[in-house]
Amino acid sequence: MTALWTSAELASATGGTASGDFAVGGVTFDSREVMPGDLFIALKGEKMDGHSFLAQAYAAGAAGALVSDPARLPSADAPHVAVRDTFAALNDLARASRRRMGGKVIGVTGSAGKTGVKEALRLALDRSAPGRTHASVKSYNNHTGVPLSLARMPQDSLYGVFEMGMNHPGELTELARLVRPHVAIVTTIASAHRAFFASEEAIADAKAEIFTGLEPGGTAVLNRDNPHYARLRAAAEASGAARIISFGVKAADADVRPLKVAPSDICTSMTADVLGERLTFKIGMPGEHWALNALGVLAVVKAVGADLGLAGLALGEMQGLEGRGQRSFIAVGAGKAMLLDESYNANPASMAAALSVLGGFEPRRRGRRIAVLGAMKELGDETAAMHADLAGSIEAAGVAEAILVGAEMAALAEALPARIPHHVVGSAEEALTLLRDMVRADDIILVKGSNSVGLGRVVRSLNQHGVE
């Protein structure tokens, strides 16, 4: 095991007291994720206390623990660092990790596309620095996930890529000041978490908080196609961004823009102008939103001085992530149907983008396009209108039949034309039952909704069992 932290370094970073000499190779606060050699941080939450899982963590191979209540250790000789507050200590460890890393750090935020862009950057930068590119895993983008991701960063990393999310004003300021990015990219601004904001302009202002953490001489990378570009640019300049790079598919004056685009239902080929450098490459994911994301990725790669050609190769190998564009084929009798898994989350912009991707696929033989759409959450007073607005995207995508999950979908059901058969159900389980009766070989099925709707269960069941 390569030591990520020694007990002396942990104690120094957190102001704690080490029980003795030990070293750890990883960090986690979830006892179910403990691997041999890890540090387990016993966080105290509103409902759970990590100290209750110390025995399980050591049994799973934890090399040490960060605790605020040493009396609850499973044995007196269990290696540990005692601190006053484990959450504060996690943040202290994150700051120490950021201070000791001498490479380039990138922060990623936006109303949609954060995780995909973060993953694309990880792959692109790892081509330039194999084994020395660190990135947050999954969607670890909140007040616990960001410091954990920082604490896991090896000291010799040349690149660090961190996703940052928010649903209230002020949250990104705290995260950005932990990450202190050299480059900050805002993927797009749309009506996500609208229940907590008076307007999209307010969402843009909250996303612009990422610039408050920019390192001196830092770069802001902005979506030139987005209507809030000027607002974001002004915020970046006010926060001291030394350089602003724009990217866009439609904006002719973007710094990073396409010269030629050849889309298909499985990928997109593109020649792009990247601040005067021409690059021809392929994007392994279909859809205009992925063409836009790829341009943003190339802008960041250029900003940190990594190899554009290698980044282009990495983009060609991009595959969808679980819940975010992953494609699979499920058994339907003697045939197969294609499943597009977008089940992790949804807002109006990402829902429209996913439906556009569905519309780009041509079903084989007599196959149809089927959409299983879950309610979009946290839209506040705009809930009914924003759901109803999806009717146009469904019609444009050529959806043959739709299953709508959640009470919020009633407004969409009313807006859909009668010629598109649709069913409103209350749960993911009801949707699965309907879908099993509906789907046939060669169909293409899109599954998308807010994570709390639980459509991931539909995807997992179909992938495991197909349609009997």
Tab-separated table of C-alpha atoms in Angstrom:
chain	number	residue	atom	x	y	z
A	1	MET	CA	0.000	0.000	0.000
A	2	THR	CA	1.226	3.475	-0.921
A	3	ALA	CA	0.670	5.777	2.031
A	4	LEU	CA	-1.836	8.541	1.346
A	5	TRP	CA	-1.545	9.869	4.889
A	6	THR	CA	0.562	8.921	7.898
A	7	SER	CA	-0.881	9.229	11.386
A	8	ALA	CA	1.514	12.116	12.059
A	9	GLU	CA	0.265	13.942	8.958
A	10	LEU	CA	-3.338	13.311	9.936
A	11	ALA	CA	-2.750	14.671	13.420
A	12	SER	CA	-0.934	17.732	12.058
A	13	ALA	CA	-3.648	18.482	9.508
A	14	THR	CA	-6.549	18.124	11.950
A	15	GLY	CA	-5.011	19.284	15.207
A	16	GLY	CA	-5.749	15.851	16.639
A	17	THR	CA	-3.817	13.332	18.697
A	18	ALA	CA	-2.570	10.106	17.128
A	19	SER	CA	-2.631	6.873	19.109
A	20	GLY	CA	0.608	5.779	17.475
A	21	ASP	CA	2.291	5.347	14.118
A	22	PHE	CA	0.167	4.065	11.232
A	23	ALA	CA	-0.468	4.898	7.595
A	24	VAL	CA	-3.550	4.792	5.388
A	25	GLY	CA	-3.995	4.384	1.645
A	26	GLY	CA	-7.559	5.693	1.281
A	27	VAL	CA	-10.260	7.677	3.091
A	28	THR	CA	-13.977	7.050	3.575
A	29	PHE	CA	-16.785	7.900	5.965
A	30	ASP	CA	-19.030	5.022	4.855
A	31	SER	CA	-18.250	1.809	6.732
A	32	ARG	CA	-19.730	-0.192	3.837
A	33	GLU	CA	-17.033	1.183	1.522
A	34	VAL	CA	-14.030	0.502	3.762
A	35	MET	CA	-11.191	-1.271	1.976
A	36	PRO	CA	-8.104	-2.738	3.643
A	37	GLY	CA	-5.726	0.071	4.558
A	38	ASP	CA	-8.362	2.854	4.597
A	39	LEU	CA	-8.935	5.636	7.093
A	40	PHE	CA	-12.500	5.601	8.422
A	41	ILE	CA	-13.864	8.992	9.472
A	42	ALA	CA	-16.601	8.638	12.093
A	43	LEU	CA	-18.879	11.508	11.078
A	44	LYS	CA	-21.839	12.467	13.230
A	45	GLY	CA	-24.984	13.274	11.241
A	46	GLU	CA	-28.545	14.132	12.120
A	47	LYS	CA	-29.639	10.488	11.992
A	48	MET	CA	-26.458	8.417	12.015
A	49	ASP	CA	-23.247	8.471	14.025
A	50	GLY	CA	-20.214	6.926	12.382
A	51	HIS	CA	-18.868	5.908	15.793
A	52	SER	CA	-21.566	3.205	15.804
A	53	PHE	CA	-19.822	1.549	12.856
A	54	LEU	CA	-16.230	1.584	14.085
A	55	ALA	CA	-16.172	-2.155	14.756
A	56	GLN	CA	-17.394	-2.900	11.220
A	57	ALA	CA	-14.819	-0.520	9.746
A	58	TYR	CA	-11.895	-2.171	11.532
A	59	ALA	CA	-13.263	-5.612	10.695
A	60	ALA	CA	-13.283	-4.602	7.018
A	61	GLY	CA	-9.576	-3.724	7.243
A	62	ALA	CA	-9.458	-0.056	8.224
A	63	ALA	CA	-5.879	0.899	9.118
A	64	GLY	CA	-7.087	3.689	11.377
A	65	ALA	CA	-9.969	5.988	12.230
A	66	LEU	CA	-10.629	9.645	12.827
A	67	VAL	CA	-12.829	9.872	15.936
A	68	SER	CA	-14.185	12.433	18.367
A	69	ASP	CA	-15.209	9.816	20.960
A	70	PRO	CA	-12.270	7.415	21.491
A	71	ALA	CA	-14.186	5.611	24.237
A	72	ARG	CA	-16.323	4.004	21.517
A	73	LEU	CA	-13.377	2.373	19.745
A	74	PRO	CA	-13.728	-1.427	19.593
A	75	SER	CA	-10.441	-1.866	21.474
A	76	ALA	CA	-7.983	0.305	23.339
A	77	ASP	CA	-5.209	-0.416	20.838
A	78	ALA	CA	-7.253	0.389	17.702
A	79	PRO	CA	-5.163	2.870	15.627
A	80	HIS	CA	-6.829	6.277	15.548
A	81	VAL	CA	-6.511	10.045	15.611
A	82	ALA	CA	-8.710	11.758	18.194
A	83	VAL	CA	-10.165	15.155	17.249
A	84	ARG	CA	-12.797	17.485	18.715
A	85	ASP	CA	-15.131	17.373	15.694
A	86	THR	CA	-14.810	14.830	12.889
A	87	PHE	CA	-16.646	16.945	10.291
A	88	ALA	CA	-14.349	19.900	10.976
A	89	ALA	CA	-11.405	17.492	10.833
A	90	LEU	CA	-12.538	16.213	7.419
A	91	ASN	CA	-12.517	19.788	6.128
A	92	ASP	CA	-9.101	20.396	7.715
A	93	LEU	CA	-7.793	17.284	5.971
A	94	ALA	CA	-9.237	18.541	2.673
A	95	ARG	CA	-7.436	21.876	3.082
A	96	ALA	CA	-4.179	20.139	3.927
A	97	SER	CA	-4.507	17.914	0.864
A	98	ARG	CA	-5.132	20.932	-1.349
A	99	ARG	CA	-2.117	22.808	0.110
A	100	ARG	CA	0.323	19.984	-0.505
A	101	MET	CA	-0.764	19.288	-4.116
A	102	GLY	CA	1.365	21.200	-6.632
A	103	GLY	CA	-0.562	20.419	-9.812
A	104	LYS	CA	-3.539	22.033	-11.513
A	105	VAL	CA	-7.015	21.880	-9.972
A	106	ILE	CA	-10.273	22.161	-11.925
A	107	GLY	CA	-13.698	22.899	-10.452
A	108	VAL	CA	-16.854	21.849	-12.320
A	109	THR	CA	-20.363	23.130	-11.688
A	110	GLY	CA	-23.566	23.847	-13.624
A	111	SER	CA	-27.264	22.999	-13.700
A	112	ALA	CA	-26.683	19.905	-15.866
A	113	GLY	CA	-23.767	17.897	-17.207
A	114	LYS	CA	-21.480	18.263	-14.164
A	115	THR	CA	-20.725	14.597	-13.638
A	116	GLY	CA	-20.330	13.841	-17.344
A	117	VAL	CA	-17.923	16.748	-17.829
A	118	LYS	CA	-16.009	15.778	-14.704
A	119	GLU	CA	-15.619	12.222	-15.977
A	120	ALA	CA	-14.629	13.393	-19.474
A	121	LEU	CA	-11.982	15.665	-17.940
A	122	ARG	CA	-10.694	12.813	-15.809
A	123	LEU	CA	-10.259	10.627	-18.877
A	124	ALA	CA	-8.824	13.428	-21.022
A	125	LEU	CA	-6.276	14.580	-18.443
A	126	ASP	CA	-5.292	11.046	-17.500
A	127	ARG	CA	-4.148	10.612	-21.097
A	128	SER	CA	-1.632	13.415	-20.491
A	129	ALA	CA	-0.722	12.292	-16.967
A	130	PRO	CA	-1.412	8.546	-16.631
A	131	GLY	CA	-2.076	7.580	-13.038
A	132	ARG	CA	-1.619	11.134	-11.791
A	133	THR	CA	-5.083	12.546	-12.435
A	134	HIS	CA	-7.433	12.536	-9.467
A	135	ALA	CA	-11.182	13.167	-9.641
A	136	SER	CA	-14.157	12.992	-7.330
A	137	VAL	CA	-16.082	9.735	-7.671
A	138	LYS	CA	-19.780	9.329	-8.404
A	139	SER	CA	-21.537	12.627	-7.661
A	140	TYR	CA	-19.589	13.492	-4.532
A	141	ASN	CA	-20.284	17.191	-4.972
A	142	ASN	CA	-21.750	18.437	-1.683
A	143	HIS	CA	-20.511	19.607	1.739
A	144	THR	CA	-19.259	16.112	2.622
A	145	GLY	CA	-18.427	14.713	-0.817
A	146	VAL	CA	-16.128	17.561	-1.876
A	147	PRO	CA	-13.879	17.510	1.218
A	148	LEU	CA	-13.778	13.702	1.070
A	149	SER	CA	-12.690	13.857	-2.574
A	150	LEU	CA	-9.978	16.352	-1.678
A	151	ALA	CA	-8.790	14.227	1.249
A	152	ARG	CA	-8.402	11.278	-1.140
A	153	MET	CA	-6.155	13.183	-3.567
A	154	PRO	CA	-2.580	11.815	-3.731
A	155	GLN	CA	0.089	14.413	-3.071
A	156	ASP	CA	1.823	13.815	-6.414
A	157	SER	CA	-1.318	14.378	-8.523
A	158	LEU	CA	-0.704	16.581	-11.540
A	159	TYR	CA	-4.414	17.223	-12.065
A	160	GLY	CA	-7.378	17.261	-9.700
A	161	VAL	CA	-10.961	17.485	-11.001
A	162	PHE	CA	-13.737	18.256	-8.536
A	163	GLU	CA	-17.479	18.444	-9.143
A	164	MET	CA	-19.369	20.974	-7.037
A	165	GLY	CA	-23.132	21.172	-6.641
A	166	MET	CA	-25.567	23.321	-4.711
A	167	ASN	CA	-29.271	23.889	-4.155
A	168	HIS	CA	-29.079	27.009	-1.974
A	169	PRO	CA	-27.169	30.301	-2.216
A	170	GLY	CA	-23.838	30.344	-0.407
A	171	GLU	CA	-23.067	26.628	-0.685
A	172	LEU	CA	-20.698	26.929	-3.637
A	173	THR	CA	-18.717	29.694	-1.950
A	174	GLU	CA	-17.726	27.306	0.833
A	175	LEU	CA	-16.883	24.474	-1.564
A	176	ALA	CA	-14.940	26.707	-3.973
A	177	ARG	CA	-12.776	28.009	-1.153
A	178	LEU	CA	-11.928	24.441	-0.229
A	179	VAL	CA	-11.109	23.390	-3.800
A	180	ARG	CA	-9.378	26.642	-4.852
A	181	PRO	CA	-9.463	25.775	-8.559
A	182	HIS	CA	-7.028	27.102	-11.130
A	183	VAL	CA	-9.778	26.612	-13.726
A	184	ALA	CA	-13.526	26.741	-13.054
A	185	ILE	CA	-16.081	25.641	-15.654
A	186	VAL	CA	-19.837	26.301	-15.546
A	187	THR	CA	-21.467	23.788	-17.901
A	188	THR	CA	-24.855	25.498	-18.242
A	189	ILE	CA	-27.539	27.355	-16.319
A	190	ALA	CA	-31.100	26.023	-16.248
A	191	SER	CA	-34.073	25.783	-13.889
A	192	ALA	CA	-32.774	23.140	-11.503
A	193	HIS	CA	-33.669	23.494	-7.788
A	194	ARG	CA	-35.984	26.325	-8.821
A	195	ALA	CA	-37.955	25.911	-5.581
A	196	PHE	CA	-35.059	27.528	-3.737
A	197	PHE	CA	-34.468	30.401	-6.164
A	198	ALA	CA	-36.614	33.305	-7.336
A	199	SER	CA	-35.344	33.134	-10.922
A	200	GLU	CA	-32.825	31.553	-13.285
A	201	GLU	CA	-30.711	34.676	-12.804
A	202	ALA	CA	-30.518	33.800	-9.111
A	203	ILE	CA	-29.388	30.285	-10.039
A	204	ALA	CA	-26.696	31.776	-12.281
A	205	ASP	CA	-25.514	33.975	-9.412
A	206	ALA	CA	-25.304	30.961	-7.098
A	207	LYS	CA	-23.347	28.936	-9.678
A	208	ALA	CA	-21.022	31.937	-10.185
A	209	GLU	CA	-19.915	31.535	-6.566
A	210	ILE	CA	-17.428	28.989	-7.893
A	211	PHE	CA	-15.316	31.924	-9.106
A	212	THR	CA	-14.849	33.196	-5.546
A	213	GLY	CA	-12.439	30.339	-4.952
A	214	LEU	CA	-10.327	30.834	-8.101
A	215	GLU	CA	-6.592	30.914	-7.537
A	216	PRO	CA	-4.812	34.154	-8.532
A	217	GLY	CA	-4.351	34.069	-12.300
A	218	GLY	CA	-7.218	31.592	-12.591
A	219	THR	CA	-9.383	30.883	-15.621
A	220	ALA	CA	-13.168	30.815	-15.978
A	221	VAL	CA	-14.605	28.597	-18.728
A	222	LEU	CA	-18.129	29.649	-19.731
A	223	ASN	CA	-20.905	28.411	-22.008
A	224	ARG	CA	-21.299	31.092	-24.691
A	225	ASP	CA	-24.583	29.572	-25.895
A	226	ASN	CA	-26.268	30.041	-22.523
A	227	PRO	CA	-28.448	33.158	-22.111
A	228	HIS	CA	-26.747	33.901	-18.787
A	229	TYR	CA	-23.252	34.063	-20.285
A	230	ALA	CA	-22.852	37.822	-19.783
A	231	ARG	CA	-23.958	37.554	-16.161
A	232	LEU	CA	-21.499	34.740	-15.465
A	233	ARG	CA	-18.706	36.586	-17.252
A	234	ALA	CA	-19.291	39.695	-15.142
A	235	ALA	CA	-19.214	37.592	-11.973
A	236	ALA	CA	-15.972	35.884	-13.058
A	237	GLU	CA	-14.346	39.240	-13.782
A	238	ALA	CA	-15.531	40.640	-10.442
A	239	SER	CA	-13.988	37.647	-8.656
A	240	GLY	CA	-10.628	38.304	-10.293
A	241	ALA	CA	-10.514	35.749	-13.077
A	242	ALA	CA	-7.422	36.575	-15.111
A	243	ARG	CA	-8.692	34.769	-18.181
A	244	ILE	CA	-12.113	33.864	-19.549
A	245	ILE	CA	-12.554	31.198	-22.232
A	246	SER	CA	-15.929	30.728	-23.897
A	247	PHE	CA	-17.223	27.605	-25.616
A	248	GLY	CA	-20.340	27.041	-27.670
A	249	VAL	CA	-21.983	25.060	-30.444
A	250	LYS	CA	-24.105	27.933	-31.761
A	251	ALA	CA	-22.145	31.059	-30.867
A	252	ALA	CA	-19.894	32.025	-33.780
A	253	ASP	CA	-17.704	34.180	-31.523
A	254	ALA	CA	-16.961	31.464	-28.939
A	255	ASP	CA	-13.270	30.841	-28.256
A	256	VAL	CA	-13.863	27.102	-28.615
A	257	ARG	CA	-16.402	26.262	-31.325
A	258	PRO	CA	-17.177	23.624	-33.946
A	259	LEU	CA	-16.102	24.069	-37.566
A	260	LYS	CA	-17.746	20.860	-38.776
A	261	VAL	CA	-20.169	18.559	-36.977
A	262	ALA	CA	-21.374	15.140	-38.160
A	263	PRO	CA	-23.854	13.683	-35.657
A	264	SER	CA	-25.162	10.128	-35.608
A	265	ASP	CA	-27.271	8.144	-33.195
A	266	ILE	CA	-24.222	6.574	-31.533
A	267	CYS	CA	-21.562	9.300	-31.614
A	268	THR	CA	-20.658	12.732	-32.988
A	269	SER	CA	-17.672	13.545	-35.198
A	270	MET	CA	-16.397	17.089	-34.999
A	271	THR	CA	-13.671	19.445	-36.150
A	272	ALA	CA	-13.264	22.255	-33.635
A	273	ASP	CA	-11.349	25.496	-33.295
A	274	VAL	CA	-9.813	25.479	-29.816
A	275	LEU	CA	-8.438	28.996	-29.323
A	276	GLY	CA	-6.903	28.890	-32.795
A	277	GLU	CA	-5.846	25.244	-32.736
A	278	ARG	CA	-7.802	22.917	-35.019
A	279	LEU	CA	-8.723	19.478	-33.719
A	280	THR	CA	-10.713	16.692	-35.393
A	281	PHE	CA	-12.102	14.110	-32.995
A	282	LYS	CA	-15.053	11.898	-32.151
A	283	ILE	CA	-17.345	12.036	-29.132
A	284	GLY	CA	-18.434	8.618	-27.964
A	285	MET	CA	-21.812	9.937	-26.764
A	286	PRO	CA	-24.622	11.163	-29.050
A	287	GLY	CA	-26.536	14.419	-28.669
A	288	GLU	CA	-25.945	18.139	-29.095
A	289	HIS	CA	-25.520	18.548	-25.333
A	290	TRP	CA	-22.532	16.205	-25.495
A	291	ALA	CA	-21.072	18.162	-28.390
A	292	LEU	CA	-21.310	21.244	-26.167
A	293	ASN	CA	-19.853	19.416	-23.163
A	294	ALA	CA	-16.919	18.200	-25.254
A	295	LEU	CA	-16.071	21.746	-26.312
A	296	GLY	CA	-16.081	22.788	-22.662
A	297	VAL	CA	-13.766	19.893	-21.824
A	298	LEU	CA	-11.342	20.921	-24.579
A	299	ALA	CA	-11.394	24.508	-23.302
A	300	VAL	CA	-10.341	23.296	-19.848
A	301	VAL	CA	-7.670	20.988	-21.279
A	302	LYS	CA	-6.240	23.931	-23.221
A	303	ALA	CA	-6.373	26.165	-20.142
A	304	VAL	CA	-4.290	23.763	-18.017
A	305	GLY	CA	-1.792	23.116	-20.823
A	306	ALA	CA	-2.554	19.426	-21.336
A	307	ASP	CA	-2.441	17.621	-24.690
A	308	LEU	CA	-5.478	18.382	-26.886
A	309	GLY	CA	-4.869	15.465	-29.238
A	310	LEU	CA	-4.863	12.980	-26.386
A	311	ALA	CA	-7.982	14.614	-24.982
A	312	GLY	CA	-9.695	14.073	-28.329
A	313	LEU	CA	-8.859	10.372	-28.187
A	314	ALA	CA	-10.309	10.154	-24.675
A	315	LEU	CA	-13.560	11.815	-25.774
A	316	GLY	CA	-13.923	9.193	-28.491
A	317	GLU	CA	-13.835	6.483	-25.836
A	318	MET	CA	-16.466	8.129	-23.627
A	319	GLN	CA	-19.276	5.813	-22.613
A	320	GLY	CA	-22.374	6.696	-20.651
A	321	LEU	CA	-22.254	6.440	-16.885
A	322	GLU	CA	-24.797	4.498	-14.872
A	323	GLY	CA	-27.841	6.753	-14.601
A	324	ARG	CA	-26.309	9.289	-16.986
A	325	GLY	CA	-26.556	8.071	-20.549
A	326	GLN	CA	-25.414	4.476	-20.218
A	327	ARG	CA	-26.667	2.313	-23.076
A	328	SER	CA	-27.427	-1.386	-22.751
A	329	PHE	CA	-29.425	-4.070	-24.528
A	330	ILE	CA	-32.055	-6.047	-22.665
A	331	ALA	CA	-33.529	-9.390	-23.612
A	332	VAL	CA	-37.064	-9.238	-25.024
A	333	GLY	CA	-38.105	-12.768	-25.860
A	334	ALA	CA	-35.749	-13.925	-28.609
A	335	GLY	CA	-34.735	-10.366	-29.458
A	336	LYS	CA	-33.340	-7.288	-27.743
A	337	ALA	CA	-34.341	-3.724	-26.983
A	338	MET	CA	-32.023	-0.778	-26.344
A	339	LEU	CA	-32.171	0.868	-22.918
A	340	LEU	CA	-30.973	4.459	-22.375
A	341	ASP	CA	-30.334	4.953	-18.671
A	342	GLU	CA	-30.746	8.589	-17.627
A	343	SER	CA	-32.367	7.668	-14.324
A	344	TYR	CA	-30.079	9.534	-11.936
A	345	ASN	CA	-31.606	12.997	-12.094
A	346	ALA	CA	-33.684	15.393	-14.161
A	347	ASN	CA	-34.455	19.047	-14.687
A	348	PRO	CA	-36.150	20.715	-17.672
A	349	ALA	CA	-32.909	21.216	-19.613
A	350	SER	CA	-31.529	17.713	-19.087
A	351	MET	CA	-34.924	16.143	-19.772
A	352	ALA	CA	-35.168	17.947	-23.117
A	353	ALA	CA	-31.597	16.913	-23.978
A	354	ALA	CA	-32.269	13.248	-23.183
A	355	LEU	CA	-35.446	13.254	-25.275
A	356	SER	CA	-33.474	14.795	-28.139
A	357	VAL	CA	-30.978	11.923	-27.919
A	358	LEU	CA	-33.864	9.431	-27.966
A	359	GLY	CA	-35.229	11.144	-31.055
A	360	GLY	CA	-31.861	10.757	-32.773
A	361	PHE	CA	-31.980	6.963	-32.598
A	362	GLU	CA	-33.639	5.139	-35.457
A	363	PRO	CA	-35.415	2.008	-34.214
A	364	ARG	CA	-34.676	-1.175	-36.134
A	365	ARG	CA	-37.384	-2.929	-38.108
A	366	ARG	CA	-40.686	-2.171	-36.386
A	367	GLY	CA	-39.226	-0.882	-33.133
A	368	ARG	CA	-40.572	2.197	-31.369
A	369	ARG	CA	-39.300	4.944	-29.099
A	370	ILE	CA	-40.682	4.575	-25.570
A	371	ALA	CA	-40.138	7.154	-22.820
A	372	VAL	CA	-40.377	6.370	-19.100
A	373	LEU	CA	-40.222	9.776	-17.465
A	374	GLY	CA	-40.197	10.510	-13.752
A	375	ALA	CA	-41.231	13.731	-12.073
A	376	MET	CA	-38.765	16.603	-11.881
A	377	LYS	CA	-38.377	17.771	-8.274
A	378	GLU	CA	-37.608	21.096	-6.568
A	379	LEU	CA	-39.200	23.286	-9.256
A	380	GLY	CA	-41.420	25.241	-6.861
A	381	ASP	CA	-44.233	27.321	-8.345
A	382	GLU	CA	-43.053	26.433	-11.854
A	383	THR	CA	-43.632	22.696	-11.364
A	384	ALA	CA	-46.796	22.324	-13.448
A	385	ALA	CA	-45.658	24.633	-16.260
A	386	MET	CA	-42.226	23.038	-16.592
A	387	HIS	CA	-43.674	19.538	-16.732
A	388	ALA	CA	-46.243	20.590	-19.314
A	389	ASP	CA	-43.494	22.169	-21.400
A	390	LEU	CA	-41.971	18.726	-21.980
A	391	ALA	CA	-44.819	17.833	-24.340
A	392	GLY	CA	-43.092	19.493	-27.270
A	393	SER	CA	-39.838	17.595	-26.651
A	394	ILE	CA	-41.712	14.301	-26.426
A	395	GLU	CA	-43.513	14.966	-29.691
A	396	ALA	CA	-40.318	16.108	-31.442
A	397	ALA	CA	-38.534	12.938	-30.304
A	398	GLY	CA	-41.110	10.752	-32.037
A	399	VAL	CA	-42.103	8.984	-28.828
A	400	ALA	CA	-44.626	6.250	-29.600
A	401	GLU	CA	-45.712	5.671	-26.004
A	402	ALA	CA	-44.907	7.303	-22.669
A	403	ILE	CA	-45.060	6.178	-19.062
A	404	LEU	CA	-45.167	9.170	-16.700
A	405	VAL	CA	-44.257	8.575	-13.061
A	406	GLY	CA	-45.370	10.832	-10.221
A	407	ALA	CA	-48.227	13.189	-9.433
A	408	GLU	CA	-46.344	16.126	-10.961
A	409	MET	CA	-46.671	14.427	-14.345
A	410	ALA	CA	-50.422	15.098	-14.507
A	411	ALA	CA	-49.716	18.490	-16.100
A	412	LEU	CA	-47.634	16.835	-18.819
A	413	ALA	CA	-50.315	14.225	-19.441
A	414	GLU	CA	-52.837	17.008	-20.063
A	415	ALA	CA	-50.455	18.770	-22.467
A	416	LEU	CA	-49.628	15.711	-24.574
A	417	PRO	CA	-51.576	15.255	-27.804
A	418	ALA	CA	-54.054	12.398	-27.742
A	419	ARG	CA	-52.207	10.612	-30.571
A	420	ILE	CA	-49.301	9.833	-28.186
A	421	PRO	CA	-50.494	7.081	-25.817
A	422	HIS	CA	-49.445	7.828	-22.250
A	423	HIS	CA	-49.987	6.447	-18.784
A	424	VAL	CA	-49.575	8.243	-15.446
A	425	VAL	CA	-48.524	6.005	-12.546
A	426	GLY	CA	-47.489	6.659	-8.990
A	427	SER	CA	-44.347	4.570	-8.563
A	428	ALA	CA	-41.333	3.056	-10.282
A	429	GLU	CA	-42.736	-0.410	-9.616
A	430	GLU	CA	-45.976	0.419	-11.466
A	431	ALA	CA	-43.933	1.817	-14.343
A	432	LEU	CA	-41.910	-1.393	-14.544
A	433	THR	CA	-45.051	-3.526	-14.658
A	434	LEU	CA	-46.488	-1.435	-17.489
A	435	LEU	CA	-43.217	-1.411	-19.380
A	436	ARG	CA	-42.841	-5.187	-19.241
A	437	ASP	CA	-46.205	-5.544	-20.957
A	438	MET	CA	-45.462	-2.804	-23.463
A	439	VAL	CA	-41.897	-3.294	-24.714
A	440	ARG	CA	-41.037	-5.491	-27.663
A	441	ALA	CA	-37.897	-6.397	-29.573
A	442	ASP	CA	-36.115	-3.514	-31.340
A	443	ASP	CA	-37.735	-0.826	-29.177
A	444	ILE	CA	-35.601	1.972	-27.754
A	445	ILE	CA	-36.474	2.881	-24.176
A	446	LEU	CA	-35.458	6.086	-22.405
A	447	VAL	CA	-35.675	6.079	-18.601
A	448	LYS	CA	-35.209	9.477	-16.958
A	449	GLY	CA	-36.403	11.251	-13.820
A	450	SER	CA	-35.316	12.815	-10.568
A	451	ASN	CA	-33.350	10.375	-8.443
A	452	SER	CA	-35.951	10.353	-5.674
A	453	VAL	CA	-38.526	8.875	-8.075
A	454	GLY	CA	-36.487	5.666	-8.060
A	455	LEU	CA	-36.361	4.866	-11.770
A	456	GLY	CA	-32.906	3.396	-11.268
A	457	ARG	CA	-34.755	0.348	-9.927
A	458	VAL	CA	-36.528	0.005	-13.275
A	459	VAL	CA	-33.200	0.079	-15.114
A	460	ARG	CA	-31.560	-2.439	-12.793
A	461	SER	CA	-34.465	-4.856	-13.073
A	462	LEU	CA	-34.529	-4.664	-16.876
A	463	ASN	CA	-30.769	-5.129	-17.126
A	464	GLN	CA	-30.835	-8.104	-14.778
A	465	HIS	CA	-33.974	-9.879	-15.972
A	466	GLY	CA	-34.920	-8.420	-19.334
A	467	VAL	CA	-38.541	-8.776	-20.407
A	468	GLU	CA	-39.939	-12.273	-20.129
